Amino acid sequence: MAVYSVSDVTRYIKSLLSQEQALQHLMVRGEISNFRCYPSGHCYFTLKDAASTLKCVLFSSRARRLRFQPVNGLQVVATGNITVYEKDGAYQLLVDTLLPEGTGDLALAYEQLKEKLQAEGLFDQAHKQSLPRFPRRVGVVTSSAGAVLRDIYHVISHRWPAAQIVLYPVQVQGEGSAEQVAAGIEFFNRRHREQPVDVLIAGRGGGSMEDLWSFNEEIVVRAIYASKIPIISAVGHETDFTLADFAADVRAATPSQAAELAVPDRSELVRYVDSLSARLVQITKRQLQNKRLRLNAALQSTALRAPQQLLAERRQRLDKASLRLQQLMEAALKQRRHRLELALGKLDMLSPVHVLRRGYGLIEHGNSIVTSVKQIKPGDELVLTFKDGRIRATAGDKLPTLPEHKADMRKGVS
Amino acid sequence: MPRKKELSFEESLARLESIVAQIEKGDTDLQELMANYSEGIQLSKNCLMSLERAEKAMDLMVQEKDGQIIQSELTIEGK
């Protein structure tokens, strides 16, 4: 009986197993345990069920492609080939793909990536940019064929025809589509000088989670986050959000809605401008009315009225004063006239004429009035003046003095 | 305010909005009020005119090959 080396036996078993078709590309269901990854990127774990365990190896090239992070206790379906690890003399499953059982692996991957990017701040509201009000150029990253571009075109040409659509055509599903979408977003940012756009729409029509998957890929989410141009995500799915939606500045449920968000509505703007000019007219009228009211109020105020009033008052005072002056003058004049009249009356009484009227006569001798007998000698020429004329007379002899004259004579001639 | 160049639609609209807001504050004198008013009316006319004049721009498709931008007119299927 031949004696074999350990290596010979192991190699023989290995060759047997590798020829067994049933052990190639098989799928194995089990629960992950003892999962560990090494710095090399290779991962090792054990799949187990109630009765057995199976060693598994996940090389780094495969591990990198996983859309979720395997953890202990997770029920998975592993695809791969059974091989023998000669050094340990143990068979193991070389894992090609690993899918979580129950939950789809996409859903799991989605949750895991979402958590990771959220922790990094890629979905932060503070990072969101606001959309331009009146974009001239709208960059679109989507498929050149299909309803999405047509929907966007129709909405934009209806609402805001002045806006120019700049399409960067990409595949939106399948192998390499995520990279293309990310490249499109990156293109508009990098070549902004040559192809400037004011806003970006990145999206695709609705579909299954697998169809939409490129918009859940990290490369797309990061491109959206890094974009300096505001981005509207438009993945045609009303209910579910893609990770692109979370990272976008604005999320639209459909491509049509994205276009509506991207450009203003012309007829709405016409109404808006109309309302602005109507308001302009209205408030200007109101302002004018206010100013008129204020002017009137000011005119009514004493402050402005005062000069006129003051003038009137002064005029009135002047009128009064001049009237008083006139009255005083008249009174004074009257008084003087009266006094004059009195004086004249007295004067009249004293006047020789008045005396003559009473029957007295005036005797002149030479040029002087004769008031005494002693001024006259008999034979002197005298002139006698009466009230109605003068007459010459010649003085005769002296007569004896009348008794009533004696007192006078004693007083006057001592 | 004298204007050197013609304002774009968005500039006109922004100016119109600020004029309306300014008049609404009501602290302008009569001369300024009337100047603002006539400028505002002119601006709203300009805005409406540019809205009516707006024509569909030619849409583009751009691609990048070896660092060169290839630009062509965008044709929409079934438009």
GROMACS .gro file of C-alpha atoms in nm:
model
  493
    1MET     CA    1   0.000   0.000   0.000
    2ALA     CA    2   0.146   0.331  -0.105
    3VAL     CA    3   0.221   0.601   0.145
    4TYR     CA    4   0.121   0.958   0.050
    5SER     CA    5   0.241   1.282   0.185
    6VAL     CA    6  -0.005   1.522   0.354
    7SER     CA    7   0.044   1.755   0.064
    8ASP     CA    8  -0.037   1.481  -0.186
    9VAL     CA    9  -0.361   1.396  -0.012
   10THR     CA   10  -0.460   1.758   0.026
   11ARG     CA   11  -0.379   1.833  -0.337
   12TYR     CA   12  -0.582   1.527  -0.445
   13ILE     CA   13  -0.883   1.636  -0.244
   14LYS     CA   14  -0.847   1.984  -0.385
   15SER     CA   15  -0.845   1.852  -0.739
   16LEU     CA   16  -1.148   1.636  -0.671
   17LEU     CA   17  -1.342   1.924  -0.527
   18SER     CA   18  -1.244   2.163  -0.801
   19GLN     CA   19  -1.373   1.919  -1.063
   20GLU     CA   20  -1.705   1.883  -0.888
   21GLN     CA   21  -1.943   2.112  -1.077
   22ALA     CA   22  -2.189   2.114  -0.792
   23LEU     CA   23  -1.933   2.297  -0.579
   24GLN     CA   24  -1.867   2.569  -0.834
   25HIS     CA   25  -2.081   2.882  -0.844
   26LEU     CA   26  -2.301   2.762  -0.571
   27MET     CA   27  -2.514   2.972  -0.342
   28VAL     CA   28  -2.507   2.909   0.028
   29ARG     CA   29  -2.749   3.046   0.286
   30GLY     CA   30  -2.630   3.108   0.639
   31GLU     CA   31  -2.566   3.347   0.922
   32ILE     CA   32  -2.244   3.541   0.937
   33SER     CA   33  -2.022   3.490   1.240
   34ASN     CA   34  -1.662   3.567   1.330
   35PHE     CA   35  -1.653   3.835   1.065
   36ARG     CA   36  -1.320   4.015   1.048
   37CYS     CA   37  -1.139   4.226   0.793
   38TYR     CA   38  -0.767   4.275   0.763
   39PRO     CA   39  -0.576   4.584   0.652
   40SER     CA   40  -0.515   4.406   0.326
   41GLY     CA   41  -0.889   4.438   0.261
   42HIS     CA   42  -0.946   4.060   0.269
   43CYS     CA   43  -1.228   3.952   0.492
   44TYR     CA   44  -1.285   3.620   0.668
   45PHE     CA   45  -1.595   3.482   0.831
   46THR     CA   46  -1.793   3.176   0.899
   47LEU     CA   47  -2.135   3.094   0.768
   48LYS     CA   48  -2.335   2.882   1.004
   49ASP     CA   49  -2.671   2.727   1.055
   50ALA     CA   50  -2.812   2.522   1.338
   51ALA     CA   51  -2.597   2.220   1.268
   52SER     CA   52  -2.287   2.325   1.074
   53THR     CA   53  -2.034   2.590   0.988
   54LEU     CA   54  -1.856   2.682   0.664
   55LYS     CA   55  -1.540   2.892   0.646
   56CYS     CA   56  -1.560   3.176   0.397
   57VAL     CA   57  -1.307   3.407   0.237
   58LEU     CA   58  -1.393   3.742   0.082
   59PHE     CA   59  -1.104   3.890  -0.106
   60SER     CA   60  -1.060   4.266  -0.107
   61SER     CA   61  -1.145   4.295  -0.479
   62ARG     CA   62  -1.486   4.148  -0.399
   63ALA     CA   63  -1.527   4.315  -0.063
   64ARG     CA   64  -1.494   4.657  -0.222
   65ARG     CA   65  -1.788   4.590  -0.448
   66LEU     CA   66  -2.021   4.510  -0.161
   67ARG     CA   67  -2.302   4.759  -0.119
   68PHE     CA   68  -2.338   4.690   0.249
   69GLN     CA   69  -2.120   4.616   0.542
   70PRO     CA   70  -2.143   4.249   0.650
   71VAL     CA   71  -2.193   4.207   1.021
   72ASN     CA   72  -2.222   3.910   1.253
   73GLY     CA   73  -2.568   3.765   1.285
   74LEU     CA   74  -2.674   3.874   0.939
   75GLN     CA   75  -2.850   3.613   0.729
   76VAL     CA   76  -2.688   3.615   0.389
   77VAL     CA   77  -2.669   3.423   0.065
   78ALA     CA   78  -2.311   3.384  -0.048
   79THR     CA   79  -2.218   3.293  -0.402
   80GLY     CA   80  -1.882   3.137  -0.481
   81ASN     CA   81  -1.671   2.824  -0.525
   82ILE     CA   82  -1.559   2.566  -0.272
   83THR     CA   83  -1.182   2.539  -0.261
   84VAL     CA   84  -0.928   2.385  -0.033
   85TYR     CA   85  -0.680   2.589   0.160
   86GLU     CA   86  -0.388   2.354   0.146
   87LYS     CA   87  -0.193   2.492   0.438
   88ASP     CA   88  -0.477   2.423   0.681
   89GLY     CA   89  -0.613   2.131   0.487
   90ALA     CA   90  -0.950   2.291   0.514
   91TYR     CA   91  -1.211   2.357   0.256
   92GLN     CA   92  -1.366   2.702   0.233
   93LEU     CA   93  -1.602   2.909   0.025
   94LEU     CA   94  -1.435   3.169  -0.194
   95VAL     CA   95  -1.705   3.432  -0.190
   96ASP     CA   96  -1.781   3.612  -0.511
   97THR     CA   97  -2.095   3.806  -0.409
   98LEU     CA   98  -2.272   3.841  -0.082
   99LEU     CA   99  -2.639   3.934  -0.053
  100PRO     CA  100  -2.826   3.997   0.267
  101GLU     CA  101  -3.125   3.771   0.292
  102GLY     CA  102  -3.471   3.908   0.355
  103THR     CA  103  -3.389   4.274   0.308
  104GLY     CA  104  -3.261   4.331  -0.038
  105ASP     CA  105  -2.898   4.411  -0.032
  106LEU     CA  106  -2.972   4.737  -0.213
  107ALA     CA  107  -3.197   4.852   0.066
  108LEU     CA  108  -2.937   4.758   0.320
  109ALA     CA  109  -2.662   4.926   0.125
  110TYR     CA  110  -2.880   5.235   0.090
  111GLU     CA  111  -2.932   5.256   0.464
  112GLN     CA  112  -2.568   5.202   0.538
  113LEU     CA  113  -2.442   5.458   0.288
  114LYS     CA  114  -2.705   5.706   0.398
  115GLU     CA  115  -2.590   5.676   0.755
  116LYS     CA  116  -2.229   5.718   0.657
  117LEU     CA  117  -2.283   6.024   0.434
  118GLN     CA  118  -2.519   6.181   0.681
  119ALA     CA  119  -2.252   6.151   0.947
  120GLU     CA  120  -2.014   6.324   0.710
  121GLY     CA  121  -2.257   6.613   0.671
  122LEU     CA  122  -2.336   6.563   0.303
  123PHE     CA  123  -2.707   6.619   0.363
  124ASP     CA  124  -2.675   6.921   0.591
  125GLN     CA  125  -2.930   7.192   0.533
  126ALA     CA  126  -2.662   7.454   0.600
  127HIS     CA  127  -2.484   7.339   0.286
  128LYS     CA  128  -2.785   7.390   0.059
  129GLN     CA  129  -2.760   7.659  -0.206
  130SER     CA  130  -3.058   7.863  -0.315
  131LEU     CA  131  -3.176   7.842  -0.674
  132PRO     CA  132  -3.135   8.138  -0.910
  133ARG     CA  133  -3.453   8.330  -0.979
  134PHE     CA  134  -3.406   8.379  -1.351
  135PRO     CA  135  -3.166   8.120  -1.497
  136ARG     CA  136  -3.046   8.181  -1.850
  137ARG     CA  137  -2.890   7.838  -1.895
  138VAL     CA  138  -3.014   7.521  -1.736
  139GLY     CA  139  -2.769   7.230  -1.729
  140VAL     CA  140  -2.931   6.889  -1.749
  141VAL     CA  141  -2.758   6.562  -1.669
  142THR     CA  142  -2.975   6.277  -1.792
  143SER     CA  143  -3.029   6.045  -2.083
  144SER     CA  144  -3.059   6.209  -2.425
  145ALA     CA  145  -3.336   5.963  -2.504
  146GLY     CA  146  -3.653   5.923  -2.311
  147ALA     CA  147  -3.928   6.112  -2.147
  148VAL     CA  148  -3.721   6.295  -1.888
  149LEU     CA  149  -3.550   6.533  -2.128
  150ARG     CA  150  -3.874   6.583  -2.320
  151ASP     CA  151  -4.063   6.667  -2.002
  152ILE     CA  152  -3.797   6.917  -1.897
  153TYR     CA  153  -3.795   7.068  -2.245
  154HIS     CA  154  -4.172   7.112  -2.253
  155VAL     CA  155  -4.194   7.270  -1.911
  156ILE     CA  156  -3.906   7.510  -1.973
  157SER     CA  157  -4.018   7.619  -2.319
  158HIS     CA  158  -4.365   7.680  -2.183
  159ARG     CA  159  -4.273   7.860  -1.863
  160TRP     CA  160  -3.948   8.036  -1.942
  161PRO     CA  161  -3.858   8.006  -2.309
  162ALA     CA  162  -3.562   8.237  -2.274
  163ALA     CA  163  -3.378   7.971  -2.077
  164GLN     CA  164  -3.138   7.757  -2.277
  165ILE     CA  165  -3.117   7.387  -2.200
  166VAL     CA  166  -2.766   7.245  -2.201
  167LEU     CA  167  -2.777   6.867  -2.194
  168TYR     CA  168  -2.487   6.653  -2.085
  169PRO     CA  169  -2.610   6.313  -2.198
  170VAL     CA  170  -2.542   6.018  -1.971
  171GLN     CA  171  -2.657   5.665  -1.913
  172VAL     CA  172  -2.884   5.667  -1.614
  173GLN     CA  173  -2.877   5.298  -1.530
  174GLY     CA  174  -2.655   4.999  -1.562
  175GLU     CA  175  -2.283   4.954  -1.543
  176GLY     CA  176  -2.091   5.280  -1.524
  177SER     CA  177  -2.400   5.501  -1.513
  178ALA     CA  178  -2.320   5.644  -1.169
  179GLU     CA  179  -1.974   5.742  -1.289
  180GLN     CA  180  -2.127   5.915  -1.593
  181VAL     CA  181  -2.381   6.108  -1.389
  182ALA     CA  182  -2.107   6.219  -1.150
  183ALA     CA  183  -1.891   6.317  -1.448
  184GLY     CA  184  -2.172   6.528  -1.591
  185ILE     CA  185  -2.215   6.721  -1.270
  186GLU     CA  186  -1.842   6.761  -1.239
  187PHE     CA  187  -1.819   6.874  -1.605
  188PHE     CA  188  -2.053   7.170  -1.558
  189ASN     CA  189  -1.858   7.279  -1.252
  190ARG     CA  190  -1.515   7.232  -1.404
  191ARG     CA  191  -1.600   7.386  -1.744
  192HIS     CA  192  -1.815   7.661  -1.602
  193ARG     CA  193  -1.624   7.924  -1.794
  194GLU     CA  194  -1.691   7.763  -2.132
  195GLN     CA  195  -2.035   7.620  -2.058
  196PRO     CA  196  -2.181   7.831  -1.782
  197VAL     CA  197  -2.512   7.714  -1.640
  198ASP     CA  198  -2.705   7.880  -1.360
  199VAL     CA  199  -2.870   7.568  -1.229
  200LEU     CA  200  -2.840   7.193  -1.280
  201ILE     CA  201  -3.101   6.921  -1.306
  202ALA     CA  202  -2.971   6.568  -1.256
  203GLY     CA  203  -3.215   6.286  -1.282
  204ARG     CA  204  -3.397   6.010  -1.455
  205GLY     CA  205  -3.743   5.863  -1.481
  206GLY     CA  206  -3.900   5.633  -1.231
  207GLY     CA  207  -3.819   5.267  -1.193
  208SER     CA  208  -3.730   4.994  -0.954
  209MET     CA  209  -3.475   5.047  -0.684
  210GLU     CA  210  -3.220   4.872  -0.903
  211ASP     CA  211  -3.302   5.107  -1.193
  212LEU     CA  212  -3.256   5.413  -0.975
  213TRP     CA  213  -2.950   5.274  -0.813
  214SER     CA  214  -2.691   5.498  -0.973
  215PHE     CA  215  -2.853   5.790  -0.790
  216ASN     CA  216  -2.778   5.611  -0.465
  217GLU     CA  217  -2.414   5.566  -0.550
  218GLU     CA  218  -2.162   5.742  -0.336
  219ILE     CA  219  -1.982   5.891  -0.636
  220VAL     CA  220  -2.302   6.066  -0.751
  221VAL     CA  221  -2.392   6.188  -0.404
  222ARG     CA  222  -2.045   6.330  -0.354
  223ALA     CA  223  -2.050   6.500  -0.695
  224ILE     CA  224  -2.380   6.663  -0.606
  225TYR     CA  225  -2.248   6.775  -0.271
  226ALA     CA  226  -1.934   6.919  -0.427
  227SER     CA  227  -2.122   7.110  -0.699
  228LYS     CA  228  -2.090   7.487  -0.678
  229ILE     CA  229  -2.383   7.514  -0.917
  230PRO     CA  230  -2.718   7.468  -0.743
  231ILE     CA  231  -2.858   7.123  -0.821
  232ILE     CA  232  -3.211   6.995  -0.841
  233SER     CA  233  -3.239   6.618  -0.818
  234ALA     CA  234  -3.512   6.470  -1.028
  235VAL     CA  235  -3.541   6.098  -0.988
  236GLY     CA  236  -3.885   5.994  -1.094
  237HIS     CA  237  -4.007   5.848  -0.775
  238GLU     CA  238  -4.270   6.017  -0.568
  239THR     CA  239  -4.229   5.826  -0.246
  240ASP     CA  240  -3.874   5.705  -0.211
  241PHE     CA  241  -3.582   5.940  -0.181
  242THR     CA  242  -3.255   5.854  -0.342
  243LEU     CA  243  -2.936   5.960  -0.169
  244ALA     CA  244  -2.892   6.207  -0.455
  245ASP     CA  245  -3.216   6.370  -0.339
  246PHE     CA  246  -3.077   6.418   0.010
  247ALA     CA  247  -2.759   6.577  -0.117
  248ALA     CA  248  -2.925   6.798  -0.380
  249ASP     CA  249  -3.003   7.161  -0.300
  250VAL     CA  250  -3.364   7.098  -0.396
  251ARG     CA  251  -3.540   6.767  -0.451
  252ALA     CA  252  -3.804   6.732  -0.717
  253ALA     CA  253  -4.037   6.435  -0.730
  254THR     CA  254  -4.036   6.426  -1.109
  255PRO     CA  255  -3.831   6.576  -1.394
  256SER     CA  256  -4.127   6.803  -1.483
  257GLN     CA  257  -4.133   6.935  -1.130
  258ALA     CA  258  -3.758   6.987  -1.143
  259ALA     CA  259  -3.802   7.207  -1.450
  260GLU     CA  260  -4.078   7.400  -1.275
  261LEU     CA  261  -3.849   7.459  -0.982
  262ALA     CA  262  -3.562   7.557  -1.209
  263VAL     CA  263  -3.732   7.833  -1.408
  264PRO     CA  264  -3.995   8.093  -1.323
  265ASP     CA  265  -4.331   8.098  -1.496
  266ARG     CA  266  -4.354   8.375  -1.753
  267SER     CA  267  -4.729   8.433  -1.722
  268GLU     CA  268  -4.700   8.432  -1.346
  269LEU     CA  269  -4.427   8.693  -1.377
  270VAL     CA  270  -4.642   8.904  -1.607
  271ARG     CA  271  -4.909   8.899  -1.338
  272TYR     CA  272  -4.647   8.978  -1.075
  273VAL     CA  273  -4.508   9.276  -1.267
  274ASP     CA  274  -4.865   9.394  -1.330
  275SER     CA  275  -4.940   9.374  -0.962
  276LEU     CA  276  -4.619   9.560  -0.881
  277SER     CA  277  -4.703   9.847  -1.114
  278ALA     CA  278  -5.060   9.857  -0.983
  279ARG     CA  279  -4.919   9.877  -0.632
  280LEU     CA  280  -4.680  10.147  -0.745
  281VAL     CA  281  -4.969  10.356  -0.877
  282GLN     CA  282  -5.177  10.292  -0.568
  283ILE     CA  283  -4.913  10.375  -0.312
  284THR     CA  284  -4.793  10.679  -0.503
  285LYS     CA  285  -5.152  10.806  -0.506
  286ARG     CA  286  -5.179  10.740  -0.137
  287GLN     CA  287  -4.848  10.914  -0.072
  288LEU     CA  288  -4.961  11.215  -0.272
  289GLN     CA  289  -5.286  11.223  -0.083
  290ASN     CA  290  -5.099  11.204   0.244
  291LYS     CA  291  -4.878  11.491   0.138
  292ARG     CA  292  -5.181  11.696   0.036
  293LEU     CA  293  -5.348  11.628   0.370
  294ARG     CA  294  -5.033  11.726   0.551
  295LEU     CA  295  -5.004  12.042   0.345
  296ASN     CA  296  -5.362  12.136   0.423
  297ALA     CA  297  -5.310  12.066   0.790
  298ALA     CA  298  -4.999  12.282   0.784
  299LEU     CA  299  -5.186  12.564   0.615
  300GLN     CA  300  -5.452  12.545   0.883
  301SER     CA  301  -5.198  12.560   1.160
  302THR     CA  302  -5.148  12.886   1.355
  303ALA     CA  303  -4.780  12.873   1.278
  304LEU     CA  304  -4.841  12.941   0.910
  305ARG     CA  305  -5.150  13.151   0.964
  306ALA     CA  306  -4.981  13.381   1.221
  307PRO     CA  307  -4.815  13.631   0.987
  308GLN     CA  308  -5.141  13.702   0.811
  309GLN     CA  309  -5.327  13.719   1.136
  310LEU     CA  310  -5.058  13.933   1.287
  311LEU     CA  311  -5.077  14.166   0.991
  312ALA     CA  312  -5.454  14.190   1.014
  313GLU     CA  313  -5.431  14.255   1.382
  314ARG     CA  314  -5.178  14.527   1.329
  315ARG     CA  315  -5.383  14.675   1.055
  316GLN     CA  316  -5.680  14.674   1.288
  317ARG     CA  317  -5.479  14.835   1.561
  318LEU     CA  318  -5.356  15.092   1.314
  319ASP     CA  319  -5.711  15.160   1.201
  320LYS     CA  320  -5.825  15.196   1.557
  321ALA     CA  321  -5.534  15.420   1.646
  322SER     CA  322  -5.583  15.644   1.348
  323LEU     CA  323  -5.953  15.667   1.422
  324ARG     CA  324  -5.874  15.761   1.780
  325LEU     CA  325  -5.619  16.011   1.660
  326GLN     CA  326  -5.873  16.165   1.432
  327GLN     CA  327  -6.127  16.183   1.712
  328LEU     CA  328  -5.872  16.334   1.946
  329MET     CA  329  -5.770  16.587   1.688
  330GLU     CA  330  -6.125  16.676   1.617
  331ALA     CA  331  -6.198  16.707   1.986
  332ALA     CA  332  -5.891  16.919   2.042
  333LEU     CA  333  -5.980  17.135   1.748
  334LYS     CA  334  -6.332  17.170   1.874
  335GLN     CA  335  -6.207  17.262   2.218
  336ARG     CA  336  -5.972  17.517   2.079
  337ARG     CA  337  -6.233  17.654   1.856
  338HIS     CA  338  -6.460  17.681   2.155
  339ARG     CA  339  -6.191  17.850   2.357
  340LEU     CA  340  -6.120  18.074   2.069
  341GLU     CA  341  -6.484  18.154   2.045
  342LEU     CA  342  -6.497  18.227   2.415
  343ALA     CA  343  -6.187  18.439   2.392
  344LEU     CA  344  -6.326  18.611   2.091
  345GLY     CA  345  -6.647  18.667   2.282
  346LYS     CA  346  -6.459  18.816   2.572
  347LEU     CA  347  -6.249  19.015   2.340
  348ASP     CA  348  -6.565  19.137   2.176
  349MET     CA  349  -6.702  19.241   2.510
  350LEU     CA  350  -6.389  19.433   2.579
  351SER     CA  351  -6.375  19.589   2.241
  352PRO     CA  352  -6.449  19.961   2.222
  353VAL     CA  353  -6.693  19.884   1.947
  354HIS     CA  354  -6.894  19.679   2.194
  355VAL     CA  355  -6.877  19.968   2.444
  356LEU     CA  356  -6.981  20.213   2.180
  357ARG     CA  357  -7.274  19.988   2.100
  358ARG     CA  358  -7.393  20.037   2.450
  359GLY     CA  359  -7.408  20.415   2.399
  360TYR     CA  360  -7.063  20.520   2.508
  361GLY     CA  361  -6.842  20.744   2.296
  362LEU     CA  362  -6.469  20.763   2.246
  363ILE     CA  363  -6.301  21.099   2.280
  364GLU     CA  364  -5.972  21.164   2.112
  365HIS     CA  365  -5.757  21.471   2.134
  366GLY     CA  366  -5.472  21.480   1.893
  367ASN     CA  367  -5.373  21.123   1.867
  368SER     CA  368  -5.454  21.012   2.215
  369ILE     CA  369  -5.765  20.887   2.380
  370VAL     CA  370  -5.899  21.131   2.637
  371THR     CA  371  -5.970  20.965   2.967
  372SER     CA  372  -5.950  21.269   3.197
  373VAL     CA  373  -6.091  21.614   3.206
  374LYS     CA  374  -5.746  21.738   3.279
  375GLN     CA  375  -5.625  21.649   2.930
  376ILE     CA  376  -5.849  21.908   2.775
  377LYS     CA  377  -5.861  22.282   2.783
  378PRO     CA  378  -6.160  22.468   2.663
  379GLY     CA  379  -6.148  22.530   2.292
  380ASP     CA  380  -5.949  22.202   2.214
  381GLU     CA  381  -6.040  22.021   1.895
  382LEU     CA  382  -6.183  21.681   1.985
  383VAL     CA  383  -6.296  21.386   1.776
  384LEU     CA  384  -6.591  21.191   1.911
  385THR     CA  385  -6.636  20.835   1.793
  386PHE     CA  386  -6.977  20.668   1.819
  387LYS     CA  387  -7.084  20.325   1.717
  388ASP     CA  388  -7.185  20.451   1.378
  389GLY     CA  389  -6.945  20.731   1.301
  390ARG     CA  390  -6.709  21.010   1.406
  391ILE     CA  391  -6.775  21.379   1.458
  392ARG     CA  392  -6.561  21.685   1.542
  393ALA     CA  393  -6.636  21.881   1.857
  394THR     CA  394  -6.484  22.166   2.045
  395ALA     CA  395  -6.430  22.148   2.420
  396GLY     CA  396  -6.635  22.404   2.622
  397ASP     CA  397  -6.598  22.516   2.985
  398LYS     CA  398  -6.545  22.273   3.269
  399LEU     CA  399  -6.858  22.159   3.454
  400PRO     CA  400  -6.880  22.082   3.819
  401THR     CA  401  -6.795  21.719   3.904
  402LEU     CA  402  -7.083  21.464   3.935
  403PRO     CA  403  -7.106  21.316   4.282
  404GLU     CA  404  -7.050  20.948   4.158
  405HIS     CA  405  -6.721  21.058   4.003
  406LYS     CA  406  -6.577  21.190   4.328
  407ALA     CA  407  -6.468  20.851   4.456
  408ASP     CA  408  -6.300  20.773   4.124
  409MET     CA  409  -6.125  21.099   4.130
  410ARG     CA  410  -5.994  21.040   4.475
  411LYS     CA  411  -5.868  20.695   4.385
  412GLY     CA  412  -5.729  20.773   4.045
  413VAL     CA  413  -5.600  21.119   4.108
  414SER     CA  414  -5.440  21.153   4.437
  415MET     CA  415  -3.166  10.803  -1.161
  416PRO     CA  416  -3.000  10.810  -1.498
  417ARG     CA  417  -2.919  10.477  -1.644
  418LYS     CA  418  -2.607  10.415  -1.854
  419LYS     CA  419  -2.699  10.079  -1.998
  420GLU     CA  420  -3.021   9.896  -2.049
  421LEU     CA  421  -3.105   9.683  -1.747
  422SER     CA  422  -3.162   9.313  -1.777
  423PHE     CA  423  -3.500   9.174  -1.685
  424GLU     CA  424  -3.385   9.064  -1.341
  425GLU     CA  425  -3.214   9.398  -1.274
  426SER     CA  426  -3.524   9.585  -1.383
  427LEU     CA  427  -3.748   9.371  -1.168
  428ALA     CA  428  -3.520   9.404  -0.867
  429ARG     CA  429  -3.509   9.781  -0.911
  430LEU     CA  430  -3.887   9.793  -0.948
  431GLU     CA  431  -3.929   9.592  -0.630
  432SER     CA  432  -3.697   9.820  -0.438
  433ILE     CA  433  -3.877  10.131  -0.567
  434VAL     CA  434  -4.213   9.994  -0.457
  435ALA     CA  435  -4.067   9.908  -0.117
  436GLN     CA  436  -3.914  10.254  -0.089
  437ILE     CA  437  -4.237  10.435  -0.172
  438GLU     CA  438  -4.423  10.208   0.065
  439LYS     CA  439  -4.201  10.331   0.347
  440GLY     CA  440  -4.340  10.674   0.268
  441ASP     CA  441  -4.047  10.885   0.376
  442THR     CA  442  -3.960  11.032   0.038
  443ASP     CA  443  -4.010  11.393  -0.056
  444LEU     CA  444  -4.243  11.488  -0.338
  445GLN     CA  445  -3.975  11.529  -0.601
  446GLU     CA  446  -3.821  11.193  -0.521
  447LEU     CA  447  -4.165  11.032  -0.506
  448MET     CA  448  -4.251  11.150  -0.854
  449ALA     CA  449  -3.908  11.052  -0.990
  450ASN     CA  450  -3.943  10.705  -0.834
  451TYR     CA  451  -4.293  10.672  -0.967
  452SER     CA  452  -4.204  10.748  -1.326
  453GLU     CA  453  -3.896  10.527  -1.310
  454GLY     CA  454  -4.106  10.245  -1.163
  455ILE     CA  455  -4.367  10.274  -1.435
  456GLN     CA  456  -4.095  10.266  -1.701
  457LEU     CA  457  -3.932   9.965  -1.536
  458SER     CA  458  -4.257   9.770  -1.524
  459LYS     CA  459  -4.312   9.845  -1.892
  460ASN     CA  460  -3.961   9.722  -1.970
  461CYS     CA  461  -4.016   9.408  -1.764
  462LEU     CA  462  -4.341   9.325  -1.940
  463MET     CA  463  -4.184   9.396  -2.275
  464SER     CA  464  -3.891   9.163  -2.216
  465LEU     CA  465  -4.129   8.895  -2.090
  466GLU     CA  466  -4.334   8.923  -2.406
  467ARG     CA  467  -4.030   8.940  -2.631
  468ALA     CA  468  -3.867   8.628  -2.486
  469GLU     CA  469  -3.814   8.367  -2.755
  470LYS     CA  470  -3.717   8.006  -2.723
  471ALA     CA  471  -3.344   7.982  -2.705
  472MET     CA  472  -3.162   7.715  -2.902
  473ASP     CA  473  -3.087   7.422  -2.675
  474LEU     CA  474  -2.750   7.252  -2.670
  475MET     CA  475  -2.598   6.915  -2.611
  476VAL     CA  476  -2.245   6.913  -2.478
  477GLN     CA  477  -1.997   6.631  -2.440
  478GLU     CA  478  -1.634   6.619  -2.348
  479LYS     CA  479  -1.384   6.408  -2.544
  480ASP     CA  480  -1.015   6.421  -2.453
  481GLY     CA  481  -1.058   6.752  -2.277
  482GLN     CA  482  -1.242   6.907  -2.574
  483ILE     CA  483  -1.599   7.023  -2.541
  484ILE     CA  484  -1.813   6.903  -2.827
  485GLN     CA  485  -2.122   7.114  -2.863
  486SER     CA  486  -2.420   7.050  -3.086
  487GLU     CA  487  -2.777   7.159  -3.117
  488LEU     CA  488  -3.005   6.957  -2.897
  489THR     CA  489  -3.289   6.784  -3.071
  490ILE     CA  490  -3.576   6.661  -2.860
  491GLU     CA  491  -3.752   6.347  -2.970
  492GLY     CA  492  -4.121   6.401  -3.025
  493LYS     CA  493  -4.122   6.767  -2.931
   0.00000   0.00000   0.00000
